[in-house]
Coordinates of C-alpha atoms in Angstrom, one line a residue:
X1 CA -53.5 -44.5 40.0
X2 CA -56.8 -43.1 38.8
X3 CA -60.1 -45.1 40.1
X4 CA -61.4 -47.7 38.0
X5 CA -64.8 -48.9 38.5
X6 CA -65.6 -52.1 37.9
X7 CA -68.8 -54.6 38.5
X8 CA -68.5 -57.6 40.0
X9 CA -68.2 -60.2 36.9
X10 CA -65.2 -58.0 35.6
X11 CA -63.4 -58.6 39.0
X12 CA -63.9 -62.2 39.5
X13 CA -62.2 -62.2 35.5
X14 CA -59.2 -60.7 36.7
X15 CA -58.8 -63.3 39.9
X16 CA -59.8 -66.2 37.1
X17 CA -56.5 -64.1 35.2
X18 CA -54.4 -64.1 38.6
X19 CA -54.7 -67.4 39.6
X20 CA -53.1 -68.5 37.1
X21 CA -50.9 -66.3 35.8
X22 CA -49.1 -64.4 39.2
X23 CA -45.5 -65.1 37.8
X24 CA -46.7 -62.0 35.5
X25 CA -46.7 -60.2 38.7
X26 CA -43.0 -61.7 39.9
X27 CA -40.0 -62.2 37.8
X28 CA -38.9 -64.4 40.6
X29 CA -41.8 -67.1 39.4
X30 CA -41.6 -69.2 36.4
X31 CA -44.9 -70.8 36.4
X32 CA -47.9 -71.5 38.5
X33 CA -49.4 -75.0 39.4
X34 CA -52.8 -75.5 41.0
X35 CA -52.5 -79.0 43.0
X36 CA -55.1 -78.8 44.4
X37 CA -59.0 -77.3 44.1
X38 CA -61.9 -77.8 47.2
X39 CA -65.2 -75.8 47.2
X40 CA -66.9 -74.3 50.3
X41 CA -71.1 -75.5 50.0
X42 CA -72.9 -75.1 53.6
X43 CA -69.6 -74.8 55.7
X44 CA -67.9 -78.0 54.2
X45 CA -65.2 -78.7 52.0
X46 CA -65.4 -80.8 48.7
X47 CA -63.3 -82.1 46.2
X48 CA -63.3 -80.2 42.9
X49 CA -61.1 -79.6 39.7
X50 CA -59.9 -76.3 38.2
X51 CA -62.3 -76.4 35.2
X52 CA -65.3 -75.9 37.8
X53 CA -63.2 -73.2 39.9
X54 CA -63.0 -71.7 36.2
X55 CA -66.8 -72.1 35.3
X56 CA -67.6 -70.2 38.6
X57 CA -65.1 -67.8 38.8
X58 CA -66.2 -66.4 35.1
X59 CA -70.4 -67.2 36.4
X60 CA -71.5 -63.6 34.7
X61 CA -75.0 -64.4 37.2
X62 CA -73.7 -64.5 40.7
X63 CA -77.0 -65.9 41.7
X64 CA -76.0 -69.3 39.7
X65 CA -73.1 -70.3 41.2
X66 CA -73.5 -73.2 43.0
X67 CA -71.0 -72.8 45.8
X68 CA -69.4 -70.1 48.1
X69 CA -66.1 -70.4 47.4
X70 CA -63.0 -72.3 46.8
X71 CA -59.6 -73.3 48.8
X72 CA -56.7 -73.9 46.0
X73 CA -53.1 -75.2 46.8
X74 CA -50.6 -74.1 44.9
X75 CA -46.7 -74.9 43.7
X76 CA -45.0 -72.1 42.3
X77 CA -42.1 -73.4 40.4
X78 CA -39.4 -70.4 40.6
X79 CA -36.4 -69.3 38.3
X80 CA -33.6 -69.1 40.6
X81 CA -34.6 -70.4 44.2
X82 CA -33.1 -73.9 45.5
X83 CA -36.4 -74.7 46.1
X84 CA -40.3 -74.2 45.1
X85 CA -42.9 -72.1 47.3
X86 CA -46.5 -73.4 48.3
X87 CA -49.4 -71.1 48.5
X88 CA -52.9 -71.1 49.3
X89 CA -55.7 -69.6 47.6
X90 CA -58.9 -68.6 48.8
X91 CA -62.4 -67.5 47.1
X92 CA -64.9 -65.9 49.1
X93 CA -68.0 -65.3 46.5
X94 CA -70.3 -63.6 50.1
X95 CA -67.1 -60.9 50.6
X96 CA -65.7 -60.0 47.0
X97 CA -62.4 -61.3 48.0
X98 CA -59.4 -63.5 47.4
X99 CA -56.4 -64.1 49.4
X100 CA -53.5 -65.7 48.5
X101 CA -50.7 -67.2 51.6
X102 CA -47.7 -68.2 51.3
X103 CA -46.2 -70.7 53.1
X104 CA -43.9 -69.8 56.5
X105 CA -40.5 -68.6 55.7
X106 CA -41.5 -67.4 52.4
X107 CA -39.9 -64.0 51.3
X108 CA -43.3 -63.6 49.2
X109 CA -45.7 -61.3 50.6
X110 CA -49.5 -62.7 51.4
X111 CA -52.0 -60.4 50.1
X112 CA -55.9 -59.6 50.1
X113 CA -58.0 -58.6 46.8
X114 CA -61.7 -57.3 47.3
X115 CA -64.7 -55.3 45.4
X116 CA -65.8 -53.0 47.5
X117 CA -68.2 -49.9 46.1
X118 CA -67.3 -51.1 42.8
X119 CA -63.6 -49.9 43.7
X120 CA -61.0 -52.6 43.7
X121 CA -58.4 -52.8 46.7
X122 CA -55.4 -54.7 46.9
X123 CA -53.4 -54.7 50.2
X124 CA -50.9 -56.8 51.9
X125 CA -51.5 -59.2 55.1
X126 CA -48.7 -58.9 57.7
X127 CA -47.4 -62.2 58.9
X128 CA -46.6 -60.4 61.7
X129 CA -49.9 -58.5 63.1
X130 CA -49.2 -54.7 63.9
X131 CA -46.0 -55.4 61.1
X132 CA -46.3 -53.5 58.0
X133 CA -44.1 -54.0 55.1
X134 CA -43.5 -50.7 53.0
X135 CA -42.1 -52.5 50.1
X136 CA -45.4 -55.2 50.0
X137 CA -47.8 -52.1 50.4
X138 CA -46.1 -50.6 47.4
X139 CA -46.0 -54.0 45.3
X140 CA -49.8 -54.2 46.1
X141 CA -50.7 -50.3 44.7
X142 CA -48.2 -49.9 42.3
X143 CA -48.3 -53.5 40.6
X144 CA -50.8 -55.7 41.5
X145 CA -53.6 -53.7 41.7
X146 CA -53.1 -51.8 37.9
X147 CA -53.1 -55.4 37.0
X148 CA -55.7 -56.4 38.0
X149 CA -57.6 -53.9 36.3
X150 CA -56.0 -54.4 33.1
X151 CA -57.2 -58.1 33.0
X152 CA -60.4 -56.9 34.6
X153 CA -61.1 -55.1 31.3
X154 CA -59.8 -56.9 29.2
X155 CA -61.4 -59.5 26.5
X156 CA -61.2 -62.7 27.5
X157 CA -59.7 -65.0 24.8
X158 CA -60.6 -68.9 25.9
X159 CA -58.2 -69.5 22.8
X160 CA -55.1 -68.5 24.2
X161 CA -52.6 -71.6 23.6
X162 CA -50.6 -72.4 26.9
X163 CA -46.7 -72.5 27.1
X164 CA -45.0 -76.5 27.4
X165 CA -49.1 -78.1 27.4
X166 CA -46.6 -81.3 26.3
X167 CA -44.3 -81.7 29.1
X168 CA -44.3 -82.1 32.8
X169 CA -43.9 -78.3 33.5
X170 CA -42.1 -79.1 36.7
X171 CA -39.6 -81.7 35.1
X172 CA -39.2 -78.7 32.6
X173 CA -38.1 -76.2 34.9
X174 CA -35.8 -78.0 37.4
X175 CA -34.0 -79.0 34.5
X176 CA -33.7 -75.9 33.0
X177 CA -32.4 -74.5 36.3
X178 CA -29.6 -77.5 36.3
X179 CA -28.5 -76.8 32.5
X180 CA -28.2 -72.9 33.4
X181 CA -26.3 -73.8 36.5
X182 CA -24.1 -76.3 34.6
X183 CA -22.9 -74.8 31.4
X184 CA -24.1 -71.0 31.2
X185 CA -20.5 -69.5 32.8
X186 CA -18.8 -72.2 31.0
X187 CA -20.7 -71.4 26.9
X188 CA -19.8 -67.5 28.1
X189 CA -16.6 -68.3 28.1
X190 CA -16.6 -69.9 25.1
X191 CA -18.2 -66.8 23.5
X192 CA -15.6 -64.7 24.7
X193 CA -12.7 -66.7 23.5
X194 CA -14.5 -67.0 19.9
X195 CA -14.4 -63.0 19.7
X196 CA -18.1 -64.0 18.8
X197 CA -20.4 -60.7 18.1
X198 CA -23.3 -62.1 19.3
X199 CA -25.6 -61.0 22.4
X200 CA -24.2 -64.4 24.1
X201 CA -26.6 -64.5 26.5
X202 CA -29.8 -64.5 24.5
X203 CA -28.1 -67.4 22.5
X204 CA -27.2 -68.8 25.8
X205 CA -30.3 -69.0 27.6
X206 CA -32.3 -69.4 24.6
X207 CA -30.9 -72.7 23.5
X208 CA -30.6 -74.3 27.0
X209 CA -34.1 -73.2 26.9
X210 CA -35.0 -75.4 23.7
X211 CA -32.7 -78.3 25.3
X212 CA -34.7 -78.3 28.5
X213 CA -37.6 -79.0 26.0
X214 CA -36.3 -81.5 24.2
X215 CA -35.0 -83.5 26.9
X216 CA -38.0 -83.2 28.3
X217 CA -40.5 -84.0 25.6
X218 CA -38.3 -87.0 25.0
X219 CA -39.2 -88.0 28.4
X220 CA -42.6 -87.4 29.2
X221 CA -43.5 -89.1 25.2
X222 CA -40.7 -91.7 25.8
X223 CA -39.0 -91.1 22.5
X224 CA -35.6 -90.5 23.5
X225 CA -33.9 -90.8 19.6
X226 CA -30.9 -92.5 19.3
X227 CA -29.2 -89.7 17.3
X228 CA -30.4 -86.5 15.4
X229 CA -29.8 -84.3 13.3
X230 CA -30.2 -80.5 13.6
X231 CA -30.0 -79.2 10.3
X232 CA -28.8 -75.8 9.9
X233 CA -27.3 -75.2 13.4
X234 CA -25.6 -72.5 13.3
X235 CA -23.0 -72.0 16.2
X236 CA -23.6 -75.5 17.4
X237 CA -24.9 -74.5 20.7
X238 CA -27.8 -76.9 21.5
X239 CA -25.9 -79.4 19.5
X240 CA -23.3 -79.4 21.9
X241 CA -25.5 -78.8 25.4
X242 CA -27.4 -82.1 23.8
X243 CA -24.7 -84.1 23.5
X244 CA -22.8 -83.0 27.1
X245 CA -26.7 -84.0 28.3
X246 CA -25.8 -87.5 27.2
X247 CA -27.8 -87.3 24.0
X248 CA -25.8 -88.6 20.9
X249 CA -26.8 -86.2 17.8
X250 CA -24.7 -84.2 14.8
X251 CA -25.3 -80.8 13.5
X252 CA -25.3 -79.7 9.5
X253 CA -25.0 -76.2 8.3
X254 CA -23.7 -74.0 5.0
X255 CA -21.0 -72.6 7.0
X256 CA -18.5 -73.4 9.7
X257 CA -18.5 -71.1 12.5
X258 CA -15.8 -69.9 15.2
X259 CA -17.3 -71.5 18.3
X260 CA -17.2 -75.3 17.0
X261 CA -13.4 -75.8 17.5
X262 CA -13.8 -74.9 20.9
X263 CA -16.6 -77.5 21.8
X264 CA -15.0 -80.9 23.3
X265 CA -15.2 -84.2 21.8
X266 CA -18.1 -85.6 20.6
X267 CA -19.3 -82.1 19.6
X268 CA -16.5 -80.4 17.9
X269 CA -16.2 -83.4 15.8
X270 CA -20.2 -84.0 15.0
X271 CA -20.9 -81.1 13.5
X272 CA -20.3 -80.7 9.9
X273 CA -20.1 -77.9 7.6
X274 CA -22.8 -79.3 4.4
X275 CA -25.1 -77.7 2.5
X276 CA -28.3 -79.2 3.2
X277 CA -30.0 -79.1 -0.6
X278 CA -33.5 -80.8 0.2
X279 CA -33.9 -82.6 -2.8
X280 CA -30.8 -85.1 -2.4
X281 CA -30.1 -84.6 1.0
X282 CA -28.9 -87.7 2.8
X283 CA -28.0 -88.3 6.4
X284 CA -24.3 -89.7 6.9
X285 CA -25.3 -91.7 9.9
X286 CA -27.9 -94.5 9.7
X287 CA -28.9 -94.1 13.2
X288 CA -30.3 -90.9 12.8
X289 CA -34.1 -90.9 14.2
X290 CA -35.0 -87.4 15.1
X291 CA -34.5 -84.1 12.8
X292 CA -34.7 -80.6 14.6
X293 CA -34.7 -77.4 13.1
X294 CA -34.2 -74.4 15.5
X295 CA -34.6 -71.2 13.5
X296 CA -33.4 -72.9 10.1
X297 CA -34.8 -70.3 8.2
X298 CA -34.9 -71.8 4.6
X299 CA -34.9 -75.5 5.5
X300 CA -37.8 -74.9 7.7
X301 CA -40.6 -75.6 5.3
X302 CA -38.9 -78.7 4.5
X303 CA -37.9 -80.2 8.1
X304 CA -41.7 -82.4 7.7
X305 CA -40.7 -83.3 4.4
X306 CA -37.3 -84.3 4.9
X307 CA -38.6 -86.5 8.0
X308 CA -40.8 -88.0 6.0
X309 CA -38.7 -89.1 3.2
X310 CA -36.1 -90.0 5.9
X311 CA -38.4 -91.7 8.1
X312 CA -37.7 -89.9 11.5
X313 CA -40.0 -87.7 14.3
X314 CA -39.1 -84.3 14.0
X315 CA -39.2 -81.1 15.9
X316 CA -39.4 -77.2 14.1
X317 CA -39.1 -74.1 15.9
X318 CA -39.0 -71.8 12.8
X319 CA -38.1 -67.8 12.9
X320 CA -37.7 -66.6 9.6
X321 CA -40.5 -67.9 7.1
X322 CA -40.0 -68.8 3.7
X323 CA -41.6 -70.9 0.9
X324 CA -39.9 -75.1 -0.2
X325 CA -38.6 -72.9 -3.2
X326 CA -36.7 -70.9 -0.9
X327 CA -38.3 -67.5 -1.8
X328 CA -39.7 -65.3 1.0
X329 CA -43.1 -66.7 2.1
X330 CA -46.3 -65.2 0.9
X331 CA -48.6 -64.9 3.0
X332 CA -52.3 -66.9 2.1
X333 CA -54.4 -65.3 4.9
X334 CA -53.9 -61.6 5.5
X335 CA -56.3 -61.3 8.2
X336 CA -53.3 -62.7 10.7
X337 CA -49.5 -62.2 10.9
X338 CA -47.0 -63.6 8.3
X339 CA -45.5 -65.4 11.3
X340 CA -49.1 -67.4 12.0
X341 CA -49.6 -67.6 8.5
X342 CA -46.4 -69.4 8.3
X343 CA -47.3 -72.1 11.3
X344 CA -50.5 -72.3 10.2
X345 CA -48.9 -73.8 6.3
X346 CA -46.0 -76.0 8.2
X347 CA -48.7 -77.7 10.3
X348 CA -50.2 -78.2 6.8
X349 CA -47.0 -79.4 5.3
X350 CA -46.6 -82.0 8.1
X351 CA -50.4 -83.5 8.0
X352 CA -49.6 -84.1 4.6
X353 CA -46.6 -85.7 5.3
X354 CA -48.5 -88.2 7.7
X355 CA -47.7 -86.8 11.1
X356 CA -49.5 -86.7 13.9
X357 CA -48.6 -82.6 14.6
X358 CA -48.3 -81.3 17.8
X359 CA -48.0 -77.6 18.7
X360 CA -46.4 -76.2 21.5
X361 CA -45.5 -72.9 22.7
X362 CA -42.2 -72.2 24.4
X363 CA -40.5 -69.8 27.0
X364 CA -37.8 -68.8 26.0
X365 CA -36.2 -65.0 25.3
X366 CA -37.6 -64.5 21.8
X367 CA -40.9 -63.7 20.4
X368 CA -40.8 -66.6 17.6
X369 CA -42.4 -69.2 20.6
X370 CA -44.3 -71.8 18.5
X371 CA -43.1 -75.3 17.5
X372 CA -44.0 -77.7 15.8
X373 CA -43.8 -81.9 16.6
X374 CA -44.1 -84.7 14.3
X375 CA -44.0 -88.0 16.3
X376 CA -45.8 -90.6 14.9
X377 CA -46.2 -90.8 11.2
X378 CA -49.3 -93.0 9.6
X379 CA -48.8 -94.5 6.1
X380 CA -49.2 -92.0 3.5
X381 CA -48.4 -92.4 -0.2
X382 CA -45.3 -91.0 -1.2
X383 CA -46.4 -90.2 -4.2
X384 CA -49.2 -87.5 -2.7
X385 CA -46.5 -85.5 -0.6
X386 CA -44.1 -85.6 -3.8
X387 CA -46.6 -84.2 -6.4
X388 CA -47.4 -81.4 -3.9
X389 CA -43.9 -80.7 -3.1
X390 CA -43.2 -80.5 -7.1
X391 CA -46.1 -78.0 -7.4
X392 CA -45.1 -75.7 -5.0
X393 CA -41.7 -75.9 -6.3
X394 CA -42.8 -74.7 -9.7
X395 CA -45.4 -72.3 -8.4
X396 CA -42.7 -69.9 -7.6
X397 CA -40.7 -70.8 -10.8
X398 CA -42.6 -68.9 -12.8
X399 CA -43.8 -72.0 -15.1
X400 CA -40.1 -72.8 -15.6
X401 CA -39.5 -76.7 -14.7
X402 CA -36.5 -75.6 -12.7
X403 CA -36.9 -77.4 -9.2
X404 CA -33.8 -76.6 -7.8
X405 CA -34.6 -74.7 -4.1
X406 CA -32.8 -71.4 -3.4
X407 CA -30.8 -71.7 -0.6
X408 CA -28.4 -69.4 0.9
X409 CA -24.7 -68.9 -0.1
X410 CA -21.6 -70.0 2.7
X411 CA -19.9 -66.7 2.2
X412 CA -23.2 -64.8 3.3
X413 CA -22.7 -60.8 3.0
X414 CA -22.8 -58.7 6.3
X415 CA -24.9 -55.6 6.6
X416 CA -24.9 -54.8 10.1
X417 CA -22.2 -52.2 10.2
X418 CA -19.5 -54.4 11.0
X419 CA -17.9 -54.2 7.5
X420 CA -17.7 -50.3 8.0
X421 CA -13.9 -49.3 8.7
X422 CA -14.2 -48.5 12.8
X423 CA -12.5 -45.4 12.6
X424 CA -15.5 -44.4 10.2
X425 CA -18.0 -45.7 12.7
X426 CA -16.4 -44.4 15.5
X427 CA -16.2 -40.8 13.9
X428 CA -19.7 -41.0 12.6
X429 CA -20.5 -41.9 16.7
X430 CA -18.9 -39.1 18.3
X431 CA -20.3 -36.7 15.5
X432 CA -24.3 -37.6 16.8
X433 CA -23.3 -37.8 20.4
X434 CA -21.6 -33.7 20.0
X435 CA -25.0 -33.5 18.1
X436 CA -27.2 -34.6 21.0
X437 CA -25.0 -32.8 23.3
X438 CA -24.7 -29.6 21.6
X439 CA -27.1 -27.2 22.5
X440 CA -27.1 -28.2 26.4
X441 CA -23.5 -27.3 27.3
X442 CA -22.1 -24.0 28.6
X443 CA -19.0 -22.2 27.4
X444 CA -17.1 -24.1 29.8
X445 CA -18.6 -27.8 29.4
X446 CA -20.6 -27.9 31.9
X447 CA -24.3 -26.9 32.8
X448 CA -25.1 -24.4 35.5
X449 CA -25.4 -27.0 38.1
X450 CA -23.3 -30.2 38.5
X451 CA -26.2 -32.4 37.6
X452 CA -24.8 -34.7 34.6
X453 CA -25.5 -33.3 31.2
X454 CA -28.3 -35.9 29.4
X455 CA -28.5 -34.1 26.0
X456 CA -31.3 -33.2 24.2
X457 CA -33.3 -35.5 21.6
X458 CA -33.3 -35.2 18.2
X459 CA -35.5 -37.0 15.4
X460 CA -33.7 -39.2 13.2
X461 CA -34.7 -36.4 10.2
X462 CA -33.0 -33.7 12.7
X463 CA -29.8 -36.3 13.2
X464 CA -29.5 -37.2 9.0
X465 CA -29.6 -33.1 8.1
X466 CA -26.2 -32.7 10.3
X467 CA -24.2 -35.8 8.5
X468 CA -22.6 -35.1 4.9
X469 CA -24.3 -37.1 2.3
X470 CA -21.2 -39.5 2.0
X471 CA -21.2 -40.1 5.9
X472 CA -25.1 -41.2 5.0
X473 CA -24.6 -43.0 1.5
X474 CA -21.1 -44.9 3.0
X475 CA -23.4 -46.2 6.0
X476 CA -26.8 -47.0 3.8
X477 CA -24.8 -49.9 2.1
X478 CA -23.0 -51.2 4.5
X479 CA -26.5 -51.6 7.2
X480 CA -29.3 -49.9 5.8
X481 CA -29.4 -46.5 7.3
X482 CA -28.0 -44.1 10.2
X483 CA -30.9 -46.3 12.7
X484 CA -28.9 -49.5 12.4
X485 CA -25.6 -47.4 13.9
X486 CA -27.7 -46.1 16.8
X487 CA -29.0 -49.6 17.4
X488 CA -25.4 -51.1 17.1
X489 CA -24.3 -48.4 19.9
X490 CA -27.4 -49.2 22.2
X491 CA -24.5 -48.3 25.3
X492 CA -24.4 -44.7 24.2
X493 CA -28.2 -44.1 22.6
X494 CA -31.6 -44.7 23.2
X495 CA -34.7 -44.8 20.8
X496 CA -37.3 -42.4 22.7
X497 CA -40.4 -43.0 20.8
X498 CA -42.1 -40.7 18.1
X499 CA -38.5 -41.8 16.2
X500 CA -36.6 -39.7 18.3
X501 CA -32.8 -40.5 20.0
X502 CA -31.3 -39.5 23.2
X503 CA -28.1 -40.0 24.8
X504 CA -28.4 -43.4 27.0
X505 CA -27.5 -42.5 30.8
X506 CA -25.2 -45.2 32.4
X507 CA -26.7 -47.4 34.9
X508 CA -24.6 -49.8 37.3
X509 CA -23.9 -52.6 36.8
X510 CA -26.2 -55.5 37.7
X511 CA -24.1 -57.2 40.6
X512 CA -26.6 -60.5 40.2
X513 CA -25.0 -61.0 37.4
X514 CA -21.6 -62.3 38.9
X515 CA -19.1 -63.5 36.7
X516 CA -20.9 -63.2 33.7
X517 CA -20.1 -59.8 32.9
X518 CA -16.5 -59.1 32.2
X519 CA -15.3 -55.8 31.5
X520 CA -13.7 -55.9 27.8
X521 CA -14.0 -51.6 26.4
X522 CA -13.4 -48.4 27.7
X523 CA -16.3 -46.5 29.1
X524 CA -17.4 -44.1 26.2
X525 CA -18.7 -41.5 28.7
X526 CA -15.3 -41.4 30.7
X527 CA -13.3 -40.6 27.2
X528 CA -16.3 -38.5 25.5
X529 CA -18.4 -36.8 27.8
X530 CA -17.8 -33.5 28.7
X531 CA -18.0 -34.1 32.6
X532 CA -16.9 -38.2 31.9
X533 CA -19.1 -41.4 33.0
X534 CA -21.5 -40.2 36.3
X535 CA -21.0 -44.0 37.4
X536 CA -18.0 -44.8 39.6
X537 CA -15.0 -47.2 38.3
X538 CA -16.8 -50.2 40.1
X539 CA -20.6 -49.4 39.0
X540 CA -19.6 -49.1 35.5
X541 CA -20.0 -52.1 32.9
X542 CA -17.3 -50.9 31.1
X543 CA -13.6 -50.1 31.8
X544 CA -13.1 -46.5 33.2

């Protein structure tokens, strides 16, 4: 990588960044945790606290800090791993350097940071001296140390909210590692057997995520509830990973889906397929204390309200954002996204409903992170949150005194692509592949060499000139354009950038994976490729 020079408060930024944050540097690591913090003054160890190691890390006047360096213990809580690693830190303010050491038997490499001549080196430290590790000297050039410099020169935002600041991240994440090791294989199967055509494994990890958070929070703020609700829930997932967790609790939504027959007792039997219509909604079981809304789109606004009126905590993870009338929500500061603009009116909604609002951030798969928590609800008038509720209601009526809330309908109408006959699709497929493919075959199928044909790229402009404008006006209604396809057939294209598509090559399979990969189509390069799929029969995800 080129040089980057940087000065000596811009390097002590990105170690502030590192400590901190190294499971950006490791998939392996799901969080960091400083146990402990000592400071080096006149030879001697003393008890400190990570807001001092902070304070002098980011010192922009090296000549005021007020120690030469610190000694910090860490727990690295991992993803996977039976069991956590230990580290230690340590600062050396005289030398421009930190090292971080892993504990004996560790497959994680100990490494060395330092300033030197303005130029920042990064280097592993054998365990074993005159042992060099190929593999840690690359880790240290090609990953850390462009890190590094990115945080090193980048703006420093003190604001930044951190991920589960409610729970016991540890309690969090041994959990999590339980429910995935518990019911992930079994949910797959589930999926499988429903025909469902959803990526089950975002919706599997996802929810057991958002359970692991919920059991959780329950714990560390002792509310455990003695039911809930989870109003619009969709396939019934964290419904059912709730109640197999012990936790009694019922799901509500416009429309019943394939995957709740195949949930066991108490779930299959809990969830129930209402219309939840805010105004008159009541719960069918008394013992309902807790409302959750995970990605409930239209109900979202109302999940304060409703716990309000319905005396209950609540907890809101909303995706979609939308008004209490049920339009699409409009945005009242354009100077941040519609997303934060939406939080930013819910945590609104929910002071005004009496709460006590908490927000948290989560980790899981998804870029809609932020929830909401109402626990403890002071005695507001009713008649406050009413009146407002009414004037929002009629502020997108138009003046009309209608205060019914638009929700949506139980036969909802499909535009993905999965409406279109499959013959069409599968036509329309091959047509863009030959496309792609067309100008980089020989007379005989096959290039000059034996290297596997990739194709050319194409812009989506070049790809819509060589359909027929029926091919493009039968696929516009059904999904919105020729893109969605391409999207829907992510195994045979890629999106290159500059709005231009390429054919996908095939990778092997990730063997990590195990059982959760099942081979259920043919391989589209074996049947359509002029020299078939460059992956053997065993590589290949799909069936050759």
């Amino acid at each position: 990588m080129a040089a980057v020079q940087l000065n000596e408060t811009q390097f002590w930024q990105s170690i502030a960044i590192l400590i901190r944050n190294y499971h950006a540097l490791n998939k392996k690591i799901f969080e960091v945790l400083i146990t402990e913090v000592q400071k080096l003054q006149l030879g001697k160890l003393y008890e400190s606290n990570e807001a001092e190691l902070e304070q002098q890390l980011l010192q922009s006047n090296g000549n005021a800090r007020t120690c030469e360096g610190f000694r910090i213990s860490y727990k690295m809580l991992t993803k996977k791993l039976s069991s956590n690693i230990l580290a230690n830190g340590i600062v050396d303010f005289s030398k421009q350097s930190y090292e971080c050491h892993f504990v004996a038997d560790s497959e994680f490499d100990d490494f060395v940071v330092q300033l030197i001549d303005g130029q920042l080196k990064a280097e592993p430290l054998a365990k074993d001296p005159g042992v060099e590790c190929e593999q840690a000297a690359r880790w240290a050039y090609f990953v850390l140390k462009p890190k590094l410099c990115s945080w090193a020169q980048s703006r420093l935002d003190k604001n930044v909210q951190k991920s589960l600041r409610l729970l016991d991240v540890e309690m969090y994440c041994e959990l999590y590692k339980k429910l995935k090791q518990k019911h992930a294989q079994r949910l797959l199967q589930y999926w499988q057997t429903a025909n469902e055509s959803t990526d089950p494994l975002k919706f599997i990890y996802e929810d057991l995520a958002i359970a692991a958070y919920l059991i959780t929070l329950w714990d560390c703020t002792q509310s455990q509830p003695t039911a809930f609700a989870d109003l619009g829930c969709g396939n019934g997932l964290l419904v059912h990973v709730l109640n197999a967790e012990g936790y009694k609790g019922y799901g509500y939504d416009v429309r019943r889906r394939k995957l709740w027959s195949l949930y066991p007792e108490p779930t299959s039997s809990q969830l129930i397929e209402q219309t939840v219509v805010p105004n008159s909604f009541r719960l069918n079981y008394p013992d309902i204390d807790w409302l959750i809304g995970n990605h409930s789109d239209e109900l979202s606004p109302w999940l304060p309200v409703l716990a309000a009126r319905l005396k209950t905590s609540f907890f809101l993870l909303p995706c979609c954002p939308f008004e209490l009338s049920g339009a699409k929500f409009q945005r009242r500061n354009t100077s941040i996204s519609a997303y934060q603009d939406f939080m930013l009116y819910a945590h609104q909604l929910s002071d005004l409903c009496g709460f006590e609002t908490q927000q948290d951030r989560l980790k899981i798969p998804s870029t809609k992170r932020l929830s909401l928590i109402g626990l403890k609800q002071t005695a507001k008038p009713v008649q406050e949150l009413e009146f407002f509720v009414q004037q929002e209601l009629q502020k997108h009526r138009a003046g009309s005194m209608d205060n019914s809330v638009k929700l949506r309908e139980k036969a909802e109408s499909v535009r993905n692509c999965t409406q279109v006959e499959k013959s069409i699709i599968d036509s329309l497929v091959l047509k863009i592949f030959n496309m792609l493919l067309s100008n980089t075959k020989t007379t005989n199928g096959n290039d000059a060499g034996n290297k596997w044909l990739p194709g050319q790229q194409l812009t989506m402009r070049d790809i819509a000139q060589g359909l027929t404008k029926p091919e493009l006006t039968g696929i516009k209604s059904e999904c919105g354009g020729i893109k969605t396809l391409l999207r829907n057939k992510h195994e045979v294209f890629e999106f290159c950038g500059d709005d231009r598509i390429g054919i996908r090559k095939p990778k092997a399979a990730d063997k990590t994976g195990k059982l959760l990969t099942i081979k259920k189509r043919p391989c589209f390069f074996k049947l359509h490729h002029p020299q078939g799929c460059p992956l053997e029969d065993g590589e290949c995800s799909f069936i050759h």
